[in-house]
Short mmCIF file of C-alpha atoms and ligand atoms in Angstrom, two decimals:
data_model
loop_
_atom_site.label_atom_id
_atom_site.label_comp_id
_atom_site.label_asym_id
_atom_site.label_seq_id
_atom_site.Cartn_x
_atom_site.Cartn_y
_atom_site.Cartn_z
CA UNK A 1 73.67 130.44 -0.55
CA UNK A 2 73.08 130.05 -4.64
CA UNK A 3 71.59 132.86 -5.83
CA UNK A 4 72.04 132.57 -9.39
CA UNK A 5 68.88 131.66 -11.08
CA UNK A 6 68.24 130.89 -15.04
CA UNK A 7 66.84 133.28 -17.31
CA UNK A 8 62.94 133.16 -17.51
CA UNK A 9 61.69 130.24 -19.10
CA UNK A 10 58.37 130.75 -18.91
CA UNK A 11 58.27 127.31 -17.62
CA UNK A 12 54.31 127.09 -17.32
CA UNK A 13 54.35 127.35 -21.11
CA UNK A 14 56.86 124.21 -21.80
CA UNK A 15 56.23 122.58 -18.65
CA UNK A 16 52.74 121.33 -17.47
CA UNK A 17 53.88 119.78 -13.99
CA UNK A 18 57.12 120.61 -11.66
CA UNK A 19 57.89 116.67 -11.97
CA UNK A 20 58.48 117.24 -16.10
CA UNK A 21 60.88 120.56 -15.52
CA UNK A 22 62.22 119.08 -12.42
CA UNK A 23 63.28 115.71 -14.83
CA UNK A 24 64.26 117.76 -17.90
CA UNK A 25 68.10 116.55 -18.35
CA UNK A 26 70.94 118.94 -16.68
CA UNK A 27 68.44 120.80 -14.99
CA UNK A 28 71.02 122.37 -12.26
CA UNK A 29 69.30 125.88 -11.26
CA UNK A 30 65.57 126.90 -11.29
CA UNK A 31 64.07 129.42 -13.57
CA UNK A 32 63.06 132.83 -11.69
CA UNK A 33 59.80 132.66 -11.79
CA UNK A 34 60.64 129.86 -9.18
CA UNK A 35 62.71 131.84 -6.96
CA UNK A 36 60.18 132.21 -3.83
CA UNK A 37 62.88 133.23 -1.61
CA UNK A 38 64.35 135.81 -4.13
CA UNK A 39 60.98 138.10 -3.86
CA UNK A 40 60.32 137.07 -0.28
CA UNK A 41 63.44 138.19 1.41
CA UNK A 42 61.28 138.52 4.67
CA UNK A 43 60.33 135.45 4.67
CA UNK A 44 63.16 133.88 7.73
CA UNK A 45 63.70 130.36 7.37
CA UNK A 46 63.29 127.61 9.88
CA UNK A 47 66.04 128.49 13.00
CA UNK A 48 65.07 125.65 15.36
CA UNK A 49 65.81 122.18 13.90
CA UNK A 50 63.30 120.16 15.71
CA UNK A 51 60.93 120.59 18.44
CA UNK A 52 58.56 118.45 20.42
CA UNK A 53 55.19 118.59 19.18
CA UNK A 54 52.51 117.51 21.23
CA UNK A 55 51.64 113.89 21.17
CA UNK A 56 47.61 112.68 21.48
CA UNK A 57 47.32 109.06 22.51
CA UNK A 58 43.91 108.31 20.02
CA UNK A 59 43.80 104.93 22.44
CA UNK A 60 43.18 107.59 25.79
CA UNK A 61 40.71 109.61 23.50
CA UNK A 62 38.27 106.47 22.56
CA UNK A 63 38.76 104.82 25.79
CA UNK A 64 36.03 103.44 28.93
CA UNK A 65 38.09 104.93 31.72
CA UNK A 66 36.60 108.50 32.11
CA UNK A 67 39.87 108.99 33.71
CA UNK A 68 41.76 108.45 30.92
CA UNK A 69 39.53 110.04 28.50
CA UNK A 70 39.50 113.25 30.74
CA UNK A 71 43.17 113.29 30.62
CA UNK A 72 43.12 112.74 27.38
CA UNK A 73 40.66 115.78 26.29
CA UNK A 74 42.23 118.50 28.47
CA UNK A 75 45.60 116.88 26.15
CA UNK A 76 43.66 117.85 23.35
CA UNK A 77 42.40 121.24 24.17
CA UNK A 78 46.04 122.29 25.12
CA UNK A 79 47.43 121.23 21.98
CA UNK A 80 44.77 123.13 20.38
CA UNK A 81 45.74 126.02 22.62
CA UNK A 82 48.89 125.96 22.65
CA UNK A 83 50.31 124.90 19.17
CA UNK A 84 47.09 124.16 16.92
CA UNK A 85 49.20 121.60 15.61
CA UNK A 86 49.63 117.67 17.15
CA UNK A 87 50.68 113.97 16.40
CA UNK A 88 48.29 111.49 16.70
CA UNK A 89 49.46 107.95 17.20
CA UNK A 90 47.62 104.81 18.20
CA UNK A 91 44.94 105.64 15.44
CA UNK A 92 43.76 102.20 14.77
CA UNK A 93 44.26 103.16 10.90
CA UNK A 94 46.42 99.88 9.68
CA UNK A 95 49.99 101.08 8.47
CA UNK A 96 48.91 98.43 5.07
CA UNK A 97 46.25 101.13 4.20
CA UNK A 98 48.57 104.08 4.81
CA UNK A 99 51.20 102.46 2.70
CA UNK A 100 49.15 101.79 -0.11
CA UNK A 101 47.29 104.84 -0.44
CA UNK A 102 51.36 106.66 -0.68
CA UNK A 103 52.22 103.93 -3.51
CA UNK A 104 48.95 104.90 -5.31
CA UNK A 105 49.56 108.71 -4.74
CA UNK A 106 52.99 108.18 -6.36
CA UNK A 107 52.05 106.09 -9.23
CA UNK A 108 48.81 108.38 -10.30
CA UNK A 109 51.55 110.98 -10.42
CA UNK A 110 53.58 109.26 -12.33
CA UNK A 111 50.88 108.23 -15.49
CA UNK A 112 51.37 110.31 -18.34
CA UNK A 113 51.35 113.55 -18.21
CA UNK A 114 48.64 113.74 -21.20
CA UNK A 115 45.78 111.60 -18.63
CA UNK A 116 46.68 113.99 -15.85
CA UNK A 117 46.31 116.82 -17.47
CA UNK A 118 42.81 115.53 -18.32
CA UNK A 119 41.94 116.40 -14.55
CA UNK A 120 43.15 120.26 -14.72
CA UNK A 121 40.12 122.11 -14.04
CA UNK A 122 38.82 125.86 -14.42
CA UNK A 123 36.79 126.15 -10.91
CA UNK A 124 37.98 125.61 -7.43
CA UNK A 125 35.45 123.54 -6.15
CA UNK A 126 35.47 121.07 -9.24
CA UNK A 127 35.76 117.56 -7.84
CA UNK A 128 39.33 116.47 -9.16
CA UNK A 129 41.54 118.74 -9.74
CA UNK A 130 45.19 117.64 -10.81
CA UNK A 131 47.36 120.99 -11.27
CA UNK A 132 50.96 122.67 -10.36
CA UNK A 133 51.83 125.64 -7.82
CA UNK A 134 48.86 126.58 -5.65
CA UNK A 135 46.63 128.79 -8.09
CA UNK A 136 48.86 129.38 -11.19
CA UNK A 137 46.40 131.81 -12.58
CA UNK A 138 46.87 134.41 -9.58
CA UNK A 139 50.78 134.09 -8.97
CA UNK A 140 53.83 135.38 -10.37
CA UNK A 141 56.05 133.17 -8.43
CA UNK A 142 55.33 129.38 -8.43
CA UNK A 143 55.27 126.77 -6.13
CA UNK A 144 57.75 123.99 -6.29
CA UNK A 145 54.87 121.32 -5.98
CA UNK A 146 52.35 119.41 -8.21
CA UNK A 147 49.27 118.75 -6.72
CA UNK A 148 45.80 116.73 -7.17
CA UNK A 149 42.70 117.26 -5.21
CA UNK A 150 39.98 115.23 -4.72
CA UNK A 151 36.29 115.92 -2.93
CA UNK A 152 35.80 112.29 -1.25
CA UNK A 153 32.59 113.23 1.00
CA UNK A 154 29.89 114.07 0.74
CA UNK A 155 30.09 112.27 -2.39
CA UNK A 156 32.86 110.26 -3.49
CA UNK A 157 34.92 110.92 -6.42
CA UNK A 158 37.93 109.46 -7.58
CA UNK A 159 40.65 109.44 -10.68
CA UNK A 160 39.58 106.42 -12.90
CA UNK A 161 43.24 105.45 -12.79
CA UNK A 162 45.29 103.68 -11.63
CA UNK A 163 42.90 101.12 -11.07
CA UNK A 164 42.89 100.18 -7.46
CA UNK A 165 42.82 104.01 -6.13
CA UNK A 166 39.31 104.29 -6.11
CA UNK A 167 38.72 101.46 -3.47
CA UNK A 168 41.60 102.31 -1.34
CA UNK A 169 40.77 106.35 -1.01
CA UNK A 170 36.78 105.45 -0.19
CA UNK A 171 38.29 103.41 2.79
CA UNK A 172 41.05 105.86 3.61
CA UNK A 173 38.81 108.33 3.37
CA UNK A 174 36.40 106.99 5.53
CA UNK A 175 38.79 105.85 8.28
CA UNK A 176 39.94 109.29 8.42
CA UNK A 177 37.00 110.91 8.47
CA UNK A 178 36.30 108.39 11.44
CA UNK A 179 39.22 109.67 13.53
CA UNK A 180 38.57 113.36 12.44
CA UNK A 181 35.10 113.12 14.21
CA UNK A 182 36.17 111.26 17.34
CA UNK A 183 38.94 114.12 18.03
CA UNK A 184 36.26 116.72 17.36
CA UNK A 185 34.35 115.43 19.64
CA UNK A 186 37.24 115.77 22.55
CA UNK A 187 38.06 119.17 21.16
CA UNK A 188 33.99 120.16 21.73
CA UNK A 189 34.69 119.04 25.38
CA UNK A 190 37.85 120.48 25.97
CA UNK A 191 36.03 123.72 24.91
CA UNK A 192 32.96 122.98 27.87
CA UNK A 193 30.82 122.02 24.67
CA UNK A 194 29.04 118.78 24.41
CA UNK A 195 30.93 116.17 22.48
CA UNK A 196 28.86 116.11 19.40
CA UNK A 197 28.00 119.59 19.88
CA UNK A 198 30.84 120.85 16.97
CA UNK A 199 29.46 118.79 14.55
CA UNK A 200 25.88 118.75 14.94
CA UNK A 201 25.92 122.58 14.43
CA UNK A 202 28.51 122.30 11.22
CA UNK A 203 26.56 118.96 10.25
CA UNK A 204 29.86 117.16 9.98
CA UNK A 205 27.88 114.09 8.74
CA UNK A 206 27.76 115.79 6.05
CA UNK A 207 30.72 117.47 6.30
CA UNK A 208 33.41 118.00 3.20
CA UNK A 209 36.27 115.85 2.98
CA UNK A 210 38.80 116.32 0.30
CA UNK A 211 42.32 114.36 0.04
CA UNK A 212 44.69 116.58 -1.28
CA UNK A 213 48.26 114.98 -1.98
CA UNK A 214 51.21 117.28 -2.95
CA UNK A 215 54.42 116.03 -5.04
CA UNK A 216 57.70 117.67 -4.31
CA UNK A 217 60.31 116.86 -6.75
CA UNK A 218 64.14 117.32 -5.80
CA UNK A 219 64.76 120.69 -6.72
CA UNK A 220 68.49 122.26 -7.85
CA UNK A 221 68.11 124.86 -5.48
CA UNK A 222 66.04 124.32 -2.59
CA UNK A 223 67.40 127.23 -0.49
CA UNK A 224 65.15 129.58 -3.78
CA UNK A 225 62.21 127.33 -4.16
CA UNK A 226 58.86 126.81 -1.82
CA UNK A 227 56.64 123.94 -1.57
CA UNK A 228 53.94 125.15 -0.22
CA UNK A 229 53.86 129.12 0.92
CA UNK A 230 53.10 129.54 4.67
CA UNK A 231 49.15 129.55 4.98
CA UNK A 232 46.52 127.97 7.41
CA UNK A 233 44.12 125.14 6.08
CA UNK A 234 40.20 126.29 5.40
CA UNK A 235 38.44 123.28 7.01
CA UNK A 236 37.90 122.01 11.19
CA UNK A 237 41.38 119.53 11.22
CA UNK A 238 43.34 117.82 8.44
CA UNK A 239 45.15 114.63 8.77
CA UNK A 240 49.11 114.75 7.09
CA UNK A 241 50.69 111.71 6.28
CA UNK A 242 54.47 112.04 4.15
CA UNK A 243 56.46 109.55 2.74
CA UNK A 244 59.03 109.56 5.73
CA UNK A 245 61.13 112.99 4.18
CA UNK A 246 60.83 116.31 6.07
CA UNK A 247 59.94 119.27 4.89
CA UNK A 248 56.70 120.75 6.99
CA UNK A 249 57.48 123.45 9.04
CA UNK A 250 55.24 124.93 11.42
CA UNK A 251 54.73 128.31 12.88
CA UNK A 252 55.56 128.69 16.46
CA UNK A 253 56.18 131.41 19.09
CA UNK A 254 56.66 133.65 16.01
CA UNK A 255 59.62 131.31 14.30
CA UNK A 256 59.36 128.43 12.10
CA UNK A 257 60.23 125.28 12.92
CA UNK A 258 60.80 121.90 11.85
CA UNK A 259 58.21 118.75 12.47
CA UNK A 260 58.99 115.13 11.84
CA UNK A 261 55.82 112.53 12.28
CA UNK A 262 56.76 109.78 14.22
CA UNK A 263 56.33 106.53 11.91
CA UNK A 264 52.94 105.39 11.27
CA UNK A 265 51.44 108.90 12.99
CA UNK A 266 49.38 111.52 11.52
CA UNK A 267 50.42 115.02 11.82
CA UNK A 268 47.01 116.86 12.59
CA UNK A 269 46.37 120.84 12.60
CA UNK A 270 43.77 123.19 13.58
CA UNK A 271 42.21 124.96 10.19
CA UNK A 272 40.25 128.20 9.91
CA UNK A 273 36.73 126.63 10.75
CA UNK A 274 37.93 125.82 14.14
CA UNK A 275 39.33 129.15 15.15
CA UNK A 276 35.95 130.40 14.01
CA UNK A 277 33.58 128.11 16.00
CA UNK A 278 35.51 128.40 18.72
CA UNK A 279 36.08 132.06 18.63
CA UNK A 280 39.54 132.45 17.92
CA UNK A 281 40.44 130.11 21.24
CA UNK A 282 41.78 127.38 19.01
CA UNK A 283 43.77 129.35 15.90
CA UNK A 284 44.35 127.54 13.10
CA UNK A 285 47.89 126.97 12.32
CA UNK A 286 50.63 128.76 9.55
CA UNK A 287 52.71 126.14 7.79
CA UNK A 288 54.29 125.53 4.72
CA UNK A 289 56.36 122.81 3.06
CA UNK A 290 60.00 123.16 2.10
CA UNK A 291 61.77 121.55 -0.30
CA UNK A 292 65.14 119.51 -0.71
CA UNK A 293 67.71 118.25 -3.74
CA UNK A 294 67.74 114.57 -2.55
CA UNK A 295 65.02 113.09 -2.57
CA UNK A 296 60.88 113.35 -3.96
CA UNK A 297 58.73 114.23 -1.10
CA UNK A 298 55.21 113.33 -0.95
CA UNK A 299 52.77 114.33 1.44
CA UNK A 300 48.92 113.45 1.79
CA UNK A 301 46.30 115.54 3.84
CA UNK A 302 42.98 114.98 4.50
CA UNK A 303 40.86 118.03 4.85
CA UNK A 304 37.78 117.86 6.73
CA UNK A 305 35.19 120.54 6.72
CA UNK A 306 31.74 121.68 7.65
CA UNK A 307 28.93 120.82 5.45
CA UNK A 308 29.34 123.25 2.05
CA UNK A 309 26.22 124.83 3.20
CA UNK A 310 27.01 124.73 6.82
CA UNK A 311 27.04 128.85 8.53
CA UNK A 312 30.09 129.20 10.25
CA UNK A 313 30.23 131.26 13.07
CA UNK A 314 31.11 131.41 16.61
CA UNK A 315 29.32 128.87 18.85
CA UNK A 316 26.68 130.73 20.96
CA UNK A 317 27.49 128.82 24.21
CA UNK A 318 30.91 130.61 24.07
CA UNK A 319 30.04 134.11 23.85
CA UNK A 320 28.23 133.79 26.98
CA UNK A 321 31.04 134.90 30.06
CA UNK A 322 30.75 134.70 33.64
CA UNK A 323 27.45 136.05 34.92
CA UNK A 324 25.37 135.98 31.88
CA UNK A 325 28.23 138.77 30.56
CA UNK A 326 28.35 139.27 26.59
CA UNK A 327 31.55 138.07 24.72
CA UNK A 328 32.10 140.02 21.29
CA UNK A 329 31.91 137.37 18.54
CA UNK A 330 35.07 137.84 16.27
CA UNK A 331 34.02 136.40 13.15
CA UNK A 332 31.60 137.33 10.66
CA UNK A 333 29.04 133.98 10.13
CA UNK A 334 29.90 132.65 6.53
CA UNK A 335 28.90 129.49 4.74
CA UNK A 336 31.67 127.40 4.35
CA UNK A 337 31.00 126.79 0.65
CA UNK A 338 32.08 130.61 -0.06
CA UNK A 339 34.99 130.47 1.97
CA UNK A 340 36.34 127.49 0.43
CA UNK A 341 35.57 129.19 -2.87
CA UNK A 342 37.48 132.38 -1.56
CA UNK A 343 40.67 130.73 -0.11
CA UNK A 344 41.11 128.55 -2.89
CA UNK A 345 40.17 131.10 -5.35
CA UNK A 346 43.24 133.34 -4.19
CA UNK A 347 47.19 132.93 -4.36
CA UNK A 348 48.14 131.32 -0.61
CA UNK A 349 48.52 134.56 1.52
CA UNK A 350 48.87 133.30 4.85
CA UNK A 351 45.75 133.79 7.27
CA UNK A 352 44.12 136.68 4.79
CA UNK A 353 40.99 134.59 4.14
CA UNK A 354 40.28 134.74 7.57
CA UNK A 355 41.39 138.02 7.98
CA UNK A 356 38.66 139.27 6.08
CA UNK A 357 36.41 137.42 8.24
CA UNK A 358 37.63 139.22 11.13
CA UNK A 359 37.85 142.64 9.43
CA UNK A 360 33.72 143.13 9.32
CA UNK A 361 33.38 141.89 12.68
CA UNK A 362 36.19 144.31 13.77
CA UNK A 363 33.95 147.39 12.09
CA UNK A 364 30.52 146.30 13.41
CA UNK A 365 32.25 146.20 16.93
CA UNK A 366 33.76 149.71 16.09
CA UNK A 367 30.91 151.48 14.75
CA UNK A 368 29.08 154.10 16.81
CA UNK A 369 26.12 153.13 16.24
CA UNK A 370 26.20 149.94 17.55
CA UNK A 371 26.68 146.13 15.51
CA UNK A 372 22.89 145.62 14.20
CA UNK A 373 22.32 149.21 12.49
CA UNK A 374 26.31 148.20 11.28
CA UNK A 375 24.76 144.97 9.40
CA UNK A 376 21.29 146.60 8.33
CA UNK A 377 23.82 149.39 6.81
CA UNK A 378 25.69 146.71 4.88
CA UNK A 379 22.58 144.97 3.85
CA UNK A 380 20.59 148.33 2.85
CA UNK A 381 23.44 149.57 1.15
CA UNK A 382 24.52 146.19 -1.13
CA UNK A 383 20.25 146.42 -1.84
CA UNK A 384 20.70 150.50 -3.00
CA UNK A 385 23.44 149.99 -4.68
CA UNK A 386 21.43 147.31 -6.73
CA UNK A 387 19.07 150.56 -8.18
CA UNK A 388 21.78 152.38 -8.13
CA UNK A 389 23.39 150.12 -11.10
CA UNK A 390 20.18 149.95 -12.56
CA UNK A 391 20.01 153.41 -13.42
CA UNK A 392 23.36 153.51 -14.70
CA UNK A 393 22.16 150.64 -17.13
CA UNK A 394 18.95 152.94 -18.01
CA UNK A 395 21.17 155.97 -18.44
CA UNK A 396 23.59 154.67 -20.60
CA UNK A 397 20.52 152.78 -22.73
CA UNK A 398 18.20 155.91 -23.47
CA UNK A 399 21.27 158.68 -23.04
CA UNK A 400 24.60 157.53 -23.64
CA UNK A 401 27.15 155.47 -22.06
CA UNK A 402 29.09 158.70 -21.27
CA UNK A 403 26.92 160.46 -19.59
CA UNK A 404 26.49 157.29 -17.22
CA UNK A 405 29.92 157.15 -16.76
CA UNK A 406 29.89 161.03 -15.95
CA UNK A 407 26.90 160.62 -13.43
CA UNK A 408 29.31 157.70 -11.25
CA UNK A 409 32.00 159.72 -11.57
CA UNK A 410 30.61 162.98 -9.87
CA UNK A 411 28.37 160.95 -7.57
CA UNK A 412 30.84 159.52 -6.13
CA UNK A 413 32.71 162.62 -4.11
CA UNK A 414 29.77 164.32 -3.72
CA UNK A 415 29.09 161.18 -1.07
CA UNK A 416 32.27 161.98 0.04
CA UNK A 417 31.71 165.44 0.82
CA UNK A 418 28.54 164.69 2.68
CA UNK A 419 30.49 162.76 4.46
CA UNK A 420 32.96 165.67 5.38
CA UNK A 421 29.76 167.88 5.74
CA UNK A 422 28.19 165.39 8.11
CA UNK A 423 30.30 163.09 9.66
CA UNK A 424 33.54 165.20 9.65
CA UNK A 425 35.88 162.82 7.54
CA UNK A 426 38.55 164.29 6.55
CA UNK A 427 39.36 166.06 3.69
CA UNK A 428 43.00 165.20 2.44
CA UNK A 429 44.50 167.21 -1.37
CA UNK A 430 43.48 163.23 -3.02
CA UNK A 431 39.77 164.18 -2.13
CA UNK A 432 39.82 167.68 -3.05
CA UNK A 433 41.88 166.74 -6.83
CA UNK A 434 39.32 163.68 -7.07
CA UNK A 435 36.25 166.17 -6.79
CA UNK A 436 37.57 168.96 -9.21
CA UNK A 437 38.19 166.75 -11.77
CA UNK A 438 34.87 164.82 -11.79
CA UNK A 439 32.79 168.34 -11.32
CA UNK A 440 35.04 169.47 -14.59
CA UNK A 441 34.31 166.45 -16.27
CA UNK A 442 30.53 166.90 -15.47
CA UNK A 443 30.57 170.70 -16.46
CA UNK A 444 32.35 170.29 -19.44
CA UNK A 445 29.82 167.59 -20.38
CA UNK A 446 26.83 169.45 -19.95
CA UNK A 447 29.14 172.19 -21.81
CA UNK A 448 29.60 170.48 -25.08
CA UNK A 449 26.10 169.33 -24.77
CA UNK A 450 24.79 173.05 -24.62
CA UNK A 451 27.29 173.83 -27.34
CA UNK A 452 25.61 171.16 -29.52
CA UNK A 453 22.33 172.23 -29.08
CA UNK A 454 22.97 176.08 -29.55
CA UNK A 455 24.57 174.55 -33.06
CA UNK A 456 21.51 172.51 -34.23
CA UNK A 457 19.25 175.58 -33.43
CA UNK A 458 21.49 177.45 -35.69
CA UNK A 459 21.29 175.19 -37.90
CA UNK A 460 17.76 174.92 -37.96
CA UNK A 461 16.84 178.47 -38.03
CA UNK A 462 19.22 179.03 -41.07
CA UNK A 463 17.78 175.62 -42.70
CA UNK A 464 14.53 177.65 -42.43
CA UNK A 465 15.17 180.84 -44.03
CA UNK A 466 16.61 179.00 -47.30
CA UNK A 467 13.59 177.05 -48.14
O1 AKG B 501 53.37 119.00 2.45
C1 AKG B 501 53.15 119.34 3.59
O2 AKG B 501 53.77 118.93 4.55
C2 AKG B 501 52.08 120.38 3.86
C3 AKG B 501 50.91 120.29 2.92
C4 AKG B 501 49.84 121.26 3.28
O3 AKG B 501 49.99 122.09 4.09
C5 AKG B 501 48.54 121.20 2.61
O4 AKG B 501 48.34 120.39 1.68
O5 AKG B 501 47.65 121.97 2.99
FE1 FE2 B 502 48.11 122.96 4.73
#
């Protein structure tokens, strides 16, 4: 394996897209702020070279025989189960419209470099967004990849160029979208839901659909570089198409492995919406993309979501067991605008988006005092806090900023200690350091304040006897 890497170019700075460094004559190694595998030594690469992902029939799925359709739900909820992760063939989706939409990808990447720039965008949930790595702002190691993203439903948006894109991605997007809801529907039944049930509660009518396609120049070393790090996709189930080259490896059984699409398939997985409505039975899937030194690899997926102001959270029907018995929700209800906004926000970090979900839900189950006095806690707390801050702003208005500063300092171990006092929490040497120094600060303040004082009396009193 190469392991040699250039010197630090600071490539972001010359180098607006991987496609520009990627061309830049006798590129032959990749600078080290490329070298994924260099700072992610745990990260094992793929040992199996091809397995057999499951195969849906869409035909079965849409059919009249209730036979067939049966069959081909309890397909579908065992794929889910099982892998999160499926081919789909038989769509109906002509392979004219999947070929164009790839020629269009590839020529919007290649315009100018000036026009696509004119799509790089500040906020995650701006409606185009052309841009390089995953979320350059939050990563010290880039991704081998160019990107551009692009919110198609509710409302439709689309590059202005090249010309024909914006009628072919409305009717991609739509046929998509089409197929999307039909195999939601068989994955509400394979979970003992009703078929629309899914998306009537998410109000996938509404739902967000975004078409994100990713650009993976040849790279000099591909064993050092990443496409796309491993992480699960936000929405319900999005649709991959690639230009016929490998490179998506999925998570299996604990080891990566290699997927190929048969031709004119989709590759579909199960994203982070879908492990939460169906509480954790379906889990969305870790992938990533590697990359290769032959050939550009482009791949296309079409993300489809919950409505942005849809509450996630675990379907009710499911946390009802066997007679009438509870079942502990897992995640914590969120709208699916903020965790779009949070995933997207971050560097890719694997399942940690929904991790977080899971961590309050964890706690509420956890805490003594049961789950509801958990949430009024959280919600009393976020609301004290709020006077809290507002006292801070008063002190440090009429006092002095330091003396603010002094007050949050000193308040904060005293809670601690109450909360050794009360609730027996333990008292490590950190805790004990933390409160000396914060009661000296807060002595020496009211120290140098009586100090002050004493002087001005002084002061006064001499003042006094002059005159
Ligand atoms: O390029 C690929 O095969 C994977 C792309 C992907 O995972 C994504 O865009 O979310
Ligand atoms: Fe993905």
């Amino acid at each position: 394996m190469t392991s040699s890497v250039a010197p630090l170019l600071q490539p972001r700075d010359n180098f607006s897209s991987v496609k520009l460094l990627a061309e830049s004559p006798g590129l032959d190694s990749i600078p080290s702020s490329y070298a994924y595998f260099n700072t992610h030594p745990h990260e094992s690469i793929a040992s199996d070279p091809q397995v057999s992902i499951p195969v849906i029939d869409f035909s079965l799925l849409s059919s009249n025989n209730p036979d067939q359709r049966l069959q081909a739900i309890r397909d579908l909820g065992r794929a889910c189960q099982d892998w999160g992760f499926f081919m789909v063939v038989n769509h109906g989706i002509p392979e004219s419209l999947m070929n164009a939409i790839f020629d269009v990808t590839n020529e919007f990447f290649n315009l100018a470099e000036e026009e696509k720039m004119g799509y790089e965008t500040k906020h995650v949930l701006d409606p185009i967004r052309y841009g390089t790595s995953f979320n350059a702002s939050k990563e010290q190691i880039f991704l081998w990849r160019d990107f551009l993203k692009v919110f198609v439903h509710p409302d439709f948006h689309c590059p202005r160029s090249p010309r024909v894109f914006s009628e072919l991605l409305e009717e991609y997007a739509k046929r998509t979208r089409g197929v999307a809801r039909e195999l939601l529907g068989g994955i509400s039944q394979s979970l003992g839901l009703e078929e629309g049930y899914i998306a009537k509660l998410l109000d996938f009518d509404s739902g967000v659909q975004i078409y994100v396609a990713n650009y993976y120049p040849p790279c000099p070393q591909p064993e050092l570089a990443m496409g796309i790090a491993p992480h699960s996709d936000h929405g319900l189930l999005t649709l991959l198409l690639q230009n016929g080259v490998g490179g998506l490896q999925i998570q299996h059984n604990g080891t990566w492995v290699n997927v190929n699409a048969l031709p004119n398939s989709f590759l579909v997985n199960t994203g982070d919406q879908l492990e939460i409505v169906s509480n954790g039975k379906y889990k969305s899937i870790l992938h990533r993309a590697v990359v290769n030194n032959k050939m550009k690899r482009i791949s296309i997926a079409m993300v489809n979501g919950p409505s942005f102001d849809a509450c996630v959270a675990p379907a009710s029907p499911l946390l009802t067991g066997g007679h009438g018995n509870q079942i502990p929700g897992l995640y914590a209800p969120m709208k699916y605008r903020e965790y779009l906004e949070m995933q997207q926000g971050n560097k890719l970090d694997g399942k940690s988006c929904l991790d977080r979900v899971k961590a309050i839900t964890r706690e509420a189950r956890e805490f003594e005092l049961g789950q509801s006095r958990y949430y009024a806690t959280l919600v009393s707390n976020a609301f004290l806090w709020q006077f809290f801050l507002l006292g801070a702003i008063g002190v440090t208005f009429l006092v002095s900023a330091l003396l603010s500063g002094i007050v949050i300092a000193t308040l904060l171990p005293v809670t601690e200690s109450l909360a050794v006092l009360f609730f027996h929490e333990r008292f490590p040497v950190e805790k004990g350091i933390s409160l000396a120094l914060s009661l000296w600060g807060f002595l020496s303040y009211f120290y140098g304040e009586l100090q002050e004082i004493k002087k001005k009396k002084k002061e006064v009193e001499l003042g006094s006897v002059c005159t």
